[in-house]
Coordinates of C-alpha atoms in Angstrom, one line a residue:
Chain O
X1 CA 157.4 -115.4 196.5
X2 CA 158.5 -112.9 199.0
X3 CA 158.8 -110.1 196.5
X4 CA 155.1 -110.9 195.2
X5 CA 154.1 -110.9 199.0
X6 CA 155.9 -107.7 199.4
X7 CA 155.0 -105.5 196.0
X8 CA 151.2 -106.3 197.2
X9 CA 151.0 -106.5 200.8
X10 CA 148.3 -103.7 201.3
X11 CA 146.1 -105.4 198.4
X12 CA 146.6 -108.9 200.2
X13 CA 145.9 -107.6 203.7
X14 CA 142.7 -105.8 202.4
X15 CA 140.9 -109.5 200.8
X16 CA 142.2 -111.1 203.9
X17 CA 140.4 -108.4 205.7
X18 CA 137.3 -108.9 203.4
X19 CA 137.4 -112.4 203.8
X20 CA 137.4 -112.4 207.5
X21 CA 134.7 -110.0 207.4
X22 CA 132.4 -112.0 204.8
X23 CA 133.2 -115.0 207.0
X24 CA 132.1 -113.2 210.4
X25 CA 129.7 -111.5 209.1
X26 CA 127.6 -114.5 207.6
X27 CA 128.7 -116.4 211.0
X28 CA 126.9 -113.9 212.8
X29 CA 123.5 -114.0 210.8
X30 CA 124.0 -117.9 210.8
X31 CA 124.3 -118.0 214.7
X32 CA 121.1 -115.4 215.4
X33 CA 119.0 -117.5 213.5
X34 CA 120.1 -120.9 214.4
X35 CA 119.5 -120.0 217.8
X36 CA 116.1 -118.4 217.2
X37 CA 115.0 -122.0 215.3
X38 CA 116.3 -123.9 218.0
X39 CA 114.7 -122.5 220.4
X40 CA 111.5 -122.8 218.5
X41 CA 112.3 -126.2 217.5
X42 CA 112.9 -127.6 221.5
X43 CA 109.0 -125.9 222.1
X44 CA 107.2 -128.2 219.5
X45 CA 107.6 -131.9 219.9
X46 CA 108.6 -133.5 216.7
X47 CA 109.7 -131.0 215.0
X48 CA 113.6 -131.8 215.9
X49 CA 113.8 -134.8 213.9
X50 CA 112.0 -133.2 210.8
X51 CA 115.1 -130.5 211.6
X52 CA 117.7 -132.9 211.4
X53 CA 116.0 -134.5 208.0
X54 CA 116.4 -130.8 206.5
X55 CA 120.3 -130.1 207.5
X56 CA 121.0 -133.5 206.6
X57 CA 119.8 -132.7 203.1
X58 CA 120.8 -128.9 203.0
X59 CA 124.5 -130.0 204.0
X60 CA 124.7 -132.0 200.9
X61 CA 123.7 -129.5 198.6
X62 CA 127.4 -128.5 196.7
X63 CA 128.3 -124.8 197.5
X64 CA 129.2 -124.4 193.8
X65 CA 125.9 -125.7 193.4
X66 CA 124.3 -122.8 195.9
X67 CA 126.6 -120.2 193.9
X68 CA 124.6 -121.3 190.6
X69 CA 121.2 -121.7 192.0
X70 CA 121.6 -117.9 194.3
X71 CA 123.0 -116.0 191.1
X72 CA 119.7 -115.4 189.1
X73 CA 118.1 -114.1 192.5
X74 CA 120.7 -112.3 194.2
X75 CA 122.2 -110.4 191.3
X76 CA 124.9 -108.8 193.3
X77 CA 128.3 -110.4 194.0
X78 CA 129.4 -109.8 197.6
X79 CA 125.6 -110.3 198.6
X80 CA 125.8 -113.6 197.0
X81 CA 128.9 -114.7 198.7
X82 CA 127.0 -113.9 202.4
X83 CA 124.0 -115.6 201.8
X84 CA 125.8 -118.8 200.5
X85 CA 128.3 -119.2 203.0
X86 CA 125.5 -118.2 205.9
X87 CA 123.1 -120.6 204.3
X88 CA 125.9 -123.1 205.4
X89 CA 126.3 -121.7 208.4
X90 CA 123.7 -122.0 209.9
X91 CA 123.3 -126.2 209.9
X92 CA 126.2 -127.2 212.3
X93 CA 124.9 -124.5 215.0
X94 CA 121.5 -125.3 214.3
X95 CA 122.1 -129.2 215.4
X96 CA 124.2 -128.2 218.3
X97 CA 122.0 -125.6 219.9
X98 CA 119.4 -128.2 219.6
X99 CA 121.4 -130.5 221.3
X100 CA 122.4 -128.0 224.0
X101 CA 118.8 -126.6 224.7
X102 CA 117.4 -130.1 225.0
X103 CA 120.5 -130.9 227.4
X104 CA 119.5 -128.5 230.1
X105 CA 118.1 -130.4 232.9
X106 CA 114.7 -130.3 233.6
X107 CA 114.9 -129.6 237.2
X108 CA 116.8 -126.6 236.6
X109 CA 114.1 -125.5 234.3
X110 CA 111.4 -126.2 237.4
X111 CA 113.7 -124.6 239.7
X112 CA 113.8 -121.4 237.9
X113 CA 110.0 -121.4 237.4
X114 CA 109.5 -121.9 240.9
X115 CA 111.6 -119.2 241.6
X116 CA 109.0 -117.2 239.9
X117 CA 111.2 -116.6 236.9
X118 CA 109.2 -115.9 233.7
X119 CA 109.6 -118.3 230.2
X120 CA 111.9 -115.4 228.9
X121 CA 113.9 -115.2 231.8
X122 CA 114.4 -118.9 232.2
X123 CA 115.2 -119.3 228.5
X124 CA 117.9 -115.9 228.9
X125 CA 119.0 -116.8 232.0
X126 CA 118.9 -120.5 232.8
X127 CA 118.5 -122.3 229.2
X128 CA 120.6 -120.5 226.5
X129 CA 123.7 -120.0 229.3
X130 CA 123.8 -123.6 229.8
X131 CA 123.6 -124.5 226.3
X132 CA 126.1 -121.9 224.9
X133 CA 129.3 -123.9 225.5
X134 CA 127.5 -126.8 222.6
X135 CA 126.0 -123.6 220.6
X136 CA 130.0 -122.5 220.3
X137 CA 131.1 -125.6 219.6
X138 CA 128.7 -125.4 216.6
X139 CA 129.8 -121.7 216.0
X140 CA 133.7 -123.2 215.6
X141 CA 132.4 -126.0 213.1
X142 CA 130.8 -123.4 211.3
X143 CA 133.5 -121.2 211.0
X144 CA 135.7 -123.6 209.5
X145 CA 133.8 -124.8 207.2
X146 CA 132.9 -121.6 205.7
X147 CA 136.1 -120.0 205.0
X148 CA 136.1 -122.8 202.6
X149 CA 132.9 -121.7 201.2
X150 CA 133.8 -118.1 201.4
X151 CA 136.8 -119.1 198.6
X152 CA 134.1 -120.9 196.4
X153 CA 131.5 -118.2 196.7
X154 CA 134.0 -115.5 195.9
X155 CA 133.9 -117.1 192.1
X156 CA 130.9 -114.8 191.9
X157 CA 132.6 -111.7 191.9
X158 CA 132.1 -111.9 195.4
X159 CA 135.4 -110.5 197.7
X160 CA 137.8 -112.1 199.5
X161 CA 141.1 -114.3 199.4
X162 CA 139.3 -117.2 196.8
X163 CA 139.6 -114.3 194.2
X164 CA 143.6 -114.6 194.1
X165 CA 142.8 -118.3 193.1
X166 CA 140.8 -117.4 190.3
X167 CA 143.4 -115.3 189.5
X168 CA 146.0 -117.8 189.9
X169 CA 144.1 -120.1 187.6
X170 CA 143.5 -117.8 184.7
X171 CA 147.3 -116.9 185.1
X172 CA 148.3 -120.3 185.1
X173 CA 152.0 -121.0 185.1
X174 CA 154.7 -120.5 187.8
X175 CA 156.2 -117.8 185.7
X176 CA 153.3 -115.7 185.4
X177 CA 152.6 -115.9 189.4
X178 CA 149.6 -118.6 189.3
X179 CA 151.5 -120.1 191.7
X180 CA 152.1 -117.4 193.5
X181 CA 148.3 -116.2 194.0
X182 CA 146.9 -119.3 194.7
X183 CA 149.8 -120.2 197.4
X184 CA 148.9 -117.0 199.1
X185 CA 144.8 -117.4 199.1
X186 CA 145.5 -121.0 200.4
X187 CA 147.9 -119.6 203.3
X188 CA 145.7 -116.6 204.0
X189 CA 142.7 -118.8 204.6
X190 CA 144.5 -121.5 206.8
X191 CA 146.0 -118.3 208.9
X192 CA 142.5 -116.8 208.7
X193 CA 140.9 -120.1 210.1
X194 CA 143.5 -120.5 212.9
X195 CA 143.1 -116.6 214.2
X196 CA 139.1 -117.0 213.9
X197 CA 139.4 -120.6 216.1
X198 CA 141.7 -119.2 218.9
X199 CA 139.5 -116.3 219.2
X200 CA 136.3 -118.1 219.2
X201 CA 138.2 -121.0 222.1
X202 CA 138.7 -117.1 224.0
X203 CA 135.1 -116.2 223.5
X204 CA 134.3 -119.5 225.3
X205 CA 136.8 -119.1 228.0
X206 CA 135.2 -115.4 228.2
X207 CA 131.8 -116.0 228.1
X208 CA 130.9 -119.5 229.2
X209 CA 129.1 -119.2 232.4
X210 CA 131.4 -119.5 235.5
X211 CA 129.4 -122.5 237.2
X212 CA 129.7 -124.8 233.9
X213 CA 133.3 -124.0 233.1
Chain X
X1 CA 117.0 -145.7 215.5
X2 CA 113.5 -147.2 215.1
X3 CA 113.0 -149.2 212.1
X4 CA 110.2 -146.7 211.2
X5 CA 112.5 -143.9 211.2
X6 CA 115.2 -145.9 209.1
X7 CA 112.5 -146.2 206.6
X8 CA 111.4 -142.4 206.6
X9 CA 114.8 -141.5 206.8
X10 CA 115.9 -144.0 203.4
X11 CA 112.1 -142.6 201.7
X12 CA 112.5 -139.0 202.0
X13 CA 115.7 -138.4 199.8
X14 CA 114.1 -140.8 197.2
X15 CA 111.2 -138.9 196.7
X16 CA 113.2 -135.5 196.7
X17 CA 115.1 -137.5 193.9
X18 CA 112.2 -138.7 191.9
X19 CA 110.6 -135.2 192.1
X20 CA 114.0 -132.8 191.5
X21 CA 114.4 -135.0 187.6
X22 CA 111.0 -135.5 187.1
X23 CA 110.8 -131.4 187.3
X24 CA 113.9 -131.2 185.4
X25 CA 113.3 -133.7 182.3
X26 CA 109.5 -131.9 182.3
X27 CA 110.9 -128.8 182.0
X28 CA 113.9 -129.1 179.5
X29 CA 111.0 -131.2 177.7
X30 CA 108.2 -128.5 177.7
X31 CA 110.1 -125.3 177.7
X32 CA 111.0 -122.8 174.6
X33 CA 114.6 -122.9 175.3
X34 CA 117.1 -120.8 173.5
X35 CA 119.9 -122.2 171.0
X36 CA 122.2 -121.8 173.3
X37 CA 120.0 -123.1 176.3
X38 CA 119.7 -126.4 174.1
X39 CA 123.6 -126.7 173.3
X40 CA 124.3 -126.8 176.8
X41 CA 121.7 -129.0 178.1
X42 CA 121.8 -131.4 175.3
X43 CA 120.9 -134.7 177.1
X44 CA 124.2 -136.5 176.0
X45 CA 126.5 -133.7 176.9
X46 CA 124.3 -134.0 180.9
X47 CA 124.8 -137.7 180.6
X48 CA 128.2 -137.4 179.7
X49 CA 129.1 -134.7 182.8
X50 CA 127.3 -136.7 184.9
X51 CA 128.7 -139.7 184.2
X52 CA 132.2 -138.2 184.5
X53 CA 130.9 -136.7 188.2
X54 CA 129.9 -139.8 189.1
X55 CA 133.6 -141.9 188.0
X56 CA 135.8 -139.0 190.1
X57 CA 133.2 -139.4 193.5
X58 CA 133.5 -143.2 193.0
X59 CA 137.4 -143.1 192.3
X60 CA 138.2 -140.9 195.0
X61 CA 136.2 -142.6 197.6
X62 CA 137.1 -146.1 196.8
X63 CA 140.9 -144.8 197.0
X64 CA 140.1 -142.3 200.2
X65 CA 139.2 -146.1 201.8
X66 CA 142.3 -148.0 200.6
X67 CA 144.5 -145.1 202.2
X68 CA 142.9 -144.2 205.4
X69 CA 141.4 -147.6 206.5
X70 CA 145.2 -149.2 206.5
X71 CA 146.3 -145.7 207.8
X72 CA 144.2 -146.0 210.4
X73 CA 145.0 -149.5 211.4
X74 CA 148.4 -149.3 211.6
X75 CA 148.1 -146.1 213.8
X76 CA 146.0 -147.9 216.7
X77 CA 148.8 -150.7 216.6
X78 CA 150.8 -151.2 219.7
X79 CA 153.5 -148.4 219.7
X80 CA 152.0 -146.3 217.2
X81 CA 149.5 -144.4 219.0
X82 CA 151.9 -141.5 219.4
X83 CA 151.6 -141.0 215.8
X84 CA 147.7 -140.8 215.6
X85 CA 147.6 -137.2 217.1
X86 CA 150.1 -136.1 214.6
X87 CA 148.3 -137.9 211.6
X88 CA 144.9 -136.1 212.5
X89 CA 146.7 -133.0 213.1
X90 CA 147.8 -133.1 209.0
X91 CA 144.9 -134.3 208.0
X92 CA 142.9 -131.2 209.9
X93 CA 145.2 -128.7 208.7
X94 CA 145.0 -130.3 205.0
X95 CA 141.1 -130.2 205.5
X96 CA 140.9 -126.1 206.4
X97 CA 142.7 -125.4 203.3
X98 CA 139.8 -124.7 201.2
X99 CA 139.5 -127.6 198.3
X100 CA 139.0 -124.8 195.1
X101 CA 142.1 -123.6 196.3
X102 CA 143.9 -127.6 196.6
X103 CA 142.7 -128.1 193.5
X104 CA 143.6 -124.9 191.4
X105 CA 147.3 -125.6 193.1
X106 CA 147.9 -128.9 192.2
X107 CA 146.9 -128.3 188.8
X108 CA 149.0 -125.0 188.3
X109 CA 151.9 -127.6 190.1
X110 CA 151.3 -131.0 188.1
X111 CA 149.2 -130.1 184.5
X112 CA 153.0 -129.5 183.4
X113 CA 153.5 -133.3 182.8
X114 CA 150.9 -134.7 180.2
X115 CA 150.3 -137.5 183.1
X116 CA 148.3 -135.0 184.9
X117 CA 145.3 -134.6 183.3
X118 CA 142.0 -132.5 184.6
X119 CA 140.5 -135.7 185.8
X120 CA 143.4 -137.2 187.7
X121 CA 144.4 -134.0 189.5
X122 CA 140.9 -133.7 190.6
X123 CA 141.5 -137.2 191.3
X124 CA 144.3 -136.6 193.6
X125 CA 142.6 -133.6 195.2
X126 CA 139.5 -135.4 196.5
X127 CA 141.3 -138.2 197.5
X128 CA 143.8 -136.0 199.8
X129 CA 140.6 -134.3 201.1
X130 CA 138.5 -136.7 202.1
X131 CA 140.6 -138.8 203.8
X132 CA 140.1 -136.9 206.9
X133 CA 137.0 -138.4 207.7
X134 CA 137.8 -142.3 206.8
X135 CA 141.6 -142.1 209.2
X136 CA 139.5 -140.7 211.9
X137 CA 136.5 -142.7 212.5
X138 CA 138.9 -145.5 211.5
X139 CA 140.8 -144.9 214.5
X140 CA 137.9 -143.6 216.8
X141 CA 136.5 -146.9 216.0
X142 CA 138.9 -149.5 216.6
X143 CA 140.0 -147.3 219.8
X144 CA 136.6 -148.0 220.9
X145 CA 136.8 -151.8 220.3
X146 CA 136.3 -153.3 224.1
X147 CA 140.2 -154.7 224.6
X148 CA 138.3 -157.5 226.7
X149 CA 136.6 -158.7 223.6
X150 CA 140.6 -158.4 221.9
X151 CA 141.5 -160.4 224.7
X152 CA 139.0 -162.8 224.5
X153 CA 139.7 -163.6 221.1
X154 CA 143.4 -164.0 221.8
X155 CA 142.5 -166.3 224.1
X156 CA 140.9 -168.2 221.7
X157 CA 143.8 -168.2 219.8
X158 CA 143.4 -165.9 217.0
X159 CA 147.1 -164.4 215.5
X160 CA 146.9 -160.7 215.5
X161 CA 145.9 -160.7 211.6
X162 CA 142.4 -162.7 212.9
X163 CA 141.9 -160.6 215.9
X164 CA 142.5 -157.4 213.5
X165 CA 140.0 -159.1 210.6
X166 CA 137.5 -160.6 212.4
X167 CA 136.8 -158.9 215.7
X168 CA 138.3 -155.2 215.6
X169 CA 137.3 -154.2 212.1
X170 CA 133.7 -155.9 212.3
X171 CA 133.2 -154.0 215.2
X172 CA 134.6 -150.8 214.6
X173 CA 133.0 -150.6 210.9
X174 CA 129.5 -148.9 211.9
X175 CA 131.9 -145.6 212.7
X176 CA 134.3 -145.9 209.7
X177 CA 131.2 -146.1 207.5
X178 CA 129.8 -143.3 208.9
X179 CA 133.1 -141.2 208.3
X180 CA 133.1 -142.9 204.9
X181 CA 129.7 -141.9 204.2
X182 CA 130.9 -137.9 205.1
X183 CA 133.8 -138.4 202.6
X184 CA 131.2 -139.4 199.8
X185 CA 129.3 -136.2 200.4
X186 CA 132.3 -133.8 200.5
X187 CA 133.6 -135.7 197.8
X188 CA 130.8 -135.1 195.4
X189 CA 130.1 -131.6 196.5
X190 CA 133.9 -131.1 195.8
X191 CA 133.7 -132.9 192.5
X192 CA 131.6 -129.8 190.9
X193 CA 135.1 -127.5 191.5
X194 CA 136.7 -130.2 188.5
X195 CA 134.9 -127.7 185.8
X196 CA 137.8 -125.2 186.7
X197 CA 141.1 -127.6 185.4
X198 CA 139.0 -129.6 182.9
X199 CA 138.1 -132.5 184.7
X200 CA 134.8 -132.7 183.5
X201 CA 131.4 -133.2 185.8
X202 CA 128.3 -131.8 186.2
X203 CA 130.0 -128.3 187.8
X204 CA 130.7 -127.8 183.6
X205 CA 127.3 -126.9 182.8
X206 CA 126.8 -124.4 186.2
X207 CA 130.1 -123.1 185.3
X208 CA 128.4 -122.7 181.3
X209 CA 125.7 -120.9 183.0
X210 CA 127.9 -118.6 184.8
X211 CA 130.2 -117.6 182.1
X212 CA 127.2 -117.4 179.4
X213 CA 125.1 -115.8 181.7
X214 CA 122.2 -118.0 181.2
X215 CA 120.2 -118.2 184.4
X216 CA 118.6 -121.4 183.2
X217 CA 121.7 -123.4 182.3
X218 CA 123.3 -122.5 185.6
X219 CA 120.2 -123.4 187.2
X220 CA 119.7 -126.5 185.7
X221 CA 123.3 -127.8 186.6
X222 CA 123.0 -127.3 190.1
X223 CA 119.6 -129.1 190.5
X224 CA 121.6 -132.2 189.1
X225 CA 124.3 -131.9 191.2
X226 CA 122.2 -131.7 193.9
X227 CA 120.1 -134.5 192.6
X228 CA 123.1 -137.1 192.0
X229 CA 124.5 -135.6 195.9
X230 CA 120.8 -136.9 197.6
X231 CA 121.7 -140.0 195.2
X232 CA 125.2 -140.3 196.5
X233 CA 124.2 -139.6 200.0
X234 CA 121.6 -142.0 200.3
X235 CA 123.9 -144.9 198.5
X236 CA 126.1 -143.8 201.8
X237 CA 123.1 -144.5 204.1
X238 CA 122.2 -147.4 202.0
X239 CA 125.5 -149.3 202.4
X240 CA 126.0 -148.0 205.9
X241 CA 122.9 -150.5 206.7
X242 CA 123.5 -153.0 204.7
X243 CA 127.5 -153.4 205.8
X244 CA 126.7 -153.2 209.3
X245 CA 127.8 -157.1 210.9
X246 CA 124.5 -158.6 212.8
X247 CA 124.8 -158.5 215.9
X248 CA 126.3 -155.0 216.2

């Protein structure tokens, strides 16, 4: 094991890179978007509950399922990979930055109108910094479940640690270092999900407005 | 929840149902499909995979319950608590260790004995990953139970074995259901990864698709696996409701 770790340690840092970068990346998208339909979502009455209908139903659709369904329309590999696990993504965050708009107390929200502040203002300054600790909490969720994803999705050619467990299945046996790719991918991920939670818990403790902490 | 919204809320996945295979049987029906678009979507081999899919979610799940709900009791016993944290802990680690790669592992570790077959390894996978959900709600639950109300019934009378059967699981069950019904949607979203050891399911024909490169078989398999999740789902909801003690 050591000796496979060691004859390949630039190859396996560079998919751990790629799926830490597939995983932020798609995080990213998931969070700007979530947070845009939330905030749309908390304007219309109604419409949170219809919300709640849709990720209940999207969340049950089977990533290997997504992989099958995204490959006749996003021809590309890596491209596919994004938009599944992002499509993923977005959910938990969604229902939390729901949560976390609707939360805000509405005499805050007068306060800061009568203080002559202007819908965008109160929704930068007042709503959204009071709701971000929830919104993170969604982010973390997120990010968990799609390293996961990230493994799955790589099965269409897409990059990233899940390749070595492809590889590790087509190998097979222990001899022929099945056991050694898949063992690595496995460990990679869980490391990969532990660095990407410690640094989102820092994000919080870095950004989370000072009055709320 | 408002009894109208139960019903909206139980309505809207049947109709999505209804209308995903009444789109698919009119279109495998009334489409010129290719030979090898016919091979793979031959109704009996779909019946077959699904009927497969639908034996590893129910095996899984029925033995995810047997494991975590007993787990689960005997770690909110008196002088056990300490262990709960550590329990959870396992689980969580067990559950960020993504489930192609579980399942690729034990099967590389176990196919070696003839025991092991596609089906049981998947089997053992599922079971080991969705037991996460179960053990905690289990314990979230009857950690929730008002200890007045345990009181009370000890006052009564009631051994510990009563108190446990009667009072604490009744009322913790609304939450272990709930965790139950994650587990059967991770479970048969999970179960689609069988196609790569053999263990059958409807992930065979997506995985057909892929390696043939037929957009329409690959297609077609995930709109059934999505249809028999929204199935699986609402059978979740379904018993959720209909478990539920009156008067909780």
């Amino acid at each position: 094991m050591w000796n496979f770790i060691h004859d390949r340690r630039s190859e396996i840092a560079f998919n751990t890179y790629q799926h830490a970068l597939l995983v932020f990346y798609a995080v990213v998208i998931a969070t700007i978007l979530a947070v845009v339909i939330a905030v749309v979502i908390t304007r219309i009455r109604g419409l949170d509950v219809a919300a709640n209908q849709v990720s209940a139903i999207a969340l049950t659709i089977p990533s290997f399922a997504l992989v099958g369904l995204l490959l006749p329309v996003v021809h590309l590999g890596p491209t596919i990979g994004l938009v599944a696990v992002a499509f993923y993504a977005v959910w938990p965050i969604l229902r939390n930055a729901v949560v976390g708009l609707q939360g805000v107390d509405p005499i805050l929200l007068e306060s800061a109108r009568g203080m002559g502040m202007s819908e965008a203002t109160v929704l930068w300054r007042v709503r959204l910094p009071l709701a971000w600790p929830v919104i993170l909490a969604g982010i973390r969720i997120s990010t968990q479940m799609s390293m996961g994803i990230a493994a799955i999705a790589s099965y269409a050619l897409g990059p990233g640690l899940g390749t070595y467990i492809f590889t590790g299945l087509s190998k097979g046996g222990v001899a022929a270092n099945g056991l050694n790719y898949t063992v690595v991918a496995i460990v990679g991920i869980v490391v990969v999900a532990l660095i990407a939670d410690g640094l989102l818990v820092l994000l919080g403790r870095l950004t989370v407005s000072k009055g709320i902490r | 929840m408002s009894r109208r919204g139960i019903v909206v809320e139980l309505l809207v996945p049947v109709v999505l149902v209804v209308l995903i295979l009444g789109g698919y049987v009119w279109w495998r029906e009334t489409a010129n499909l290719n030979p090898t678009e016919l091979r793979q979507l031959d109704w009996a081999t779909i019946r077959g995979e699904a009927w497969e899919h639908i034996k590893l979610t129910v095996v899984s799940s029925v033995l995810v319950v047997l494991i975590a709900v007993p787990l689960g009791v005997v770690l909110t016993r008196r002088g056990m608590t300490w262990l709960s944290p550590i329990a959870v802990g396992i689980a969580n680690i067990g559950q960020s260790a993504p489930s192609i790669g579980l399942i690729v592992l034990f099967y590389i570790w176990l196919n070696v004995h003839p025991f092991w077959t596609g089906f049981r390894v998947t089997v053992l996978t599922l079971t080991l990953y969705g037991i996460l959900p179960v053990l905690r709600n289990t314990i979230t639950g009857l950690r929730g139970v008002d200890r007045t109300l345990v009181e009370a019934a000890r006052g009564l009378g009631m051994s510990a074995p009563a108190r446990l059967l009667r009072v604490e699981l009744p009322l913790a069950l609304p939450v272990i259901m709930a965790g139950v019904r994650t587990t059967l949607i991770l479970v048969v979203g999970t179960a689609t990864l069988a196609t790569f050891i053999d263990g059958g399911g409807l992930g065979d024909t997506i995985n057909s698709g892929i390696q043939l490169y037929q957009f329409s078989v690959m297609v077609a398999g995930a709109v059934l696996v999505v249809a028999l999740a929204l199935v699986v789902e609402w059978v979740g909801r379904v018993l959720e409701l209909v478990i539920r003690p009156r008067g909780v």
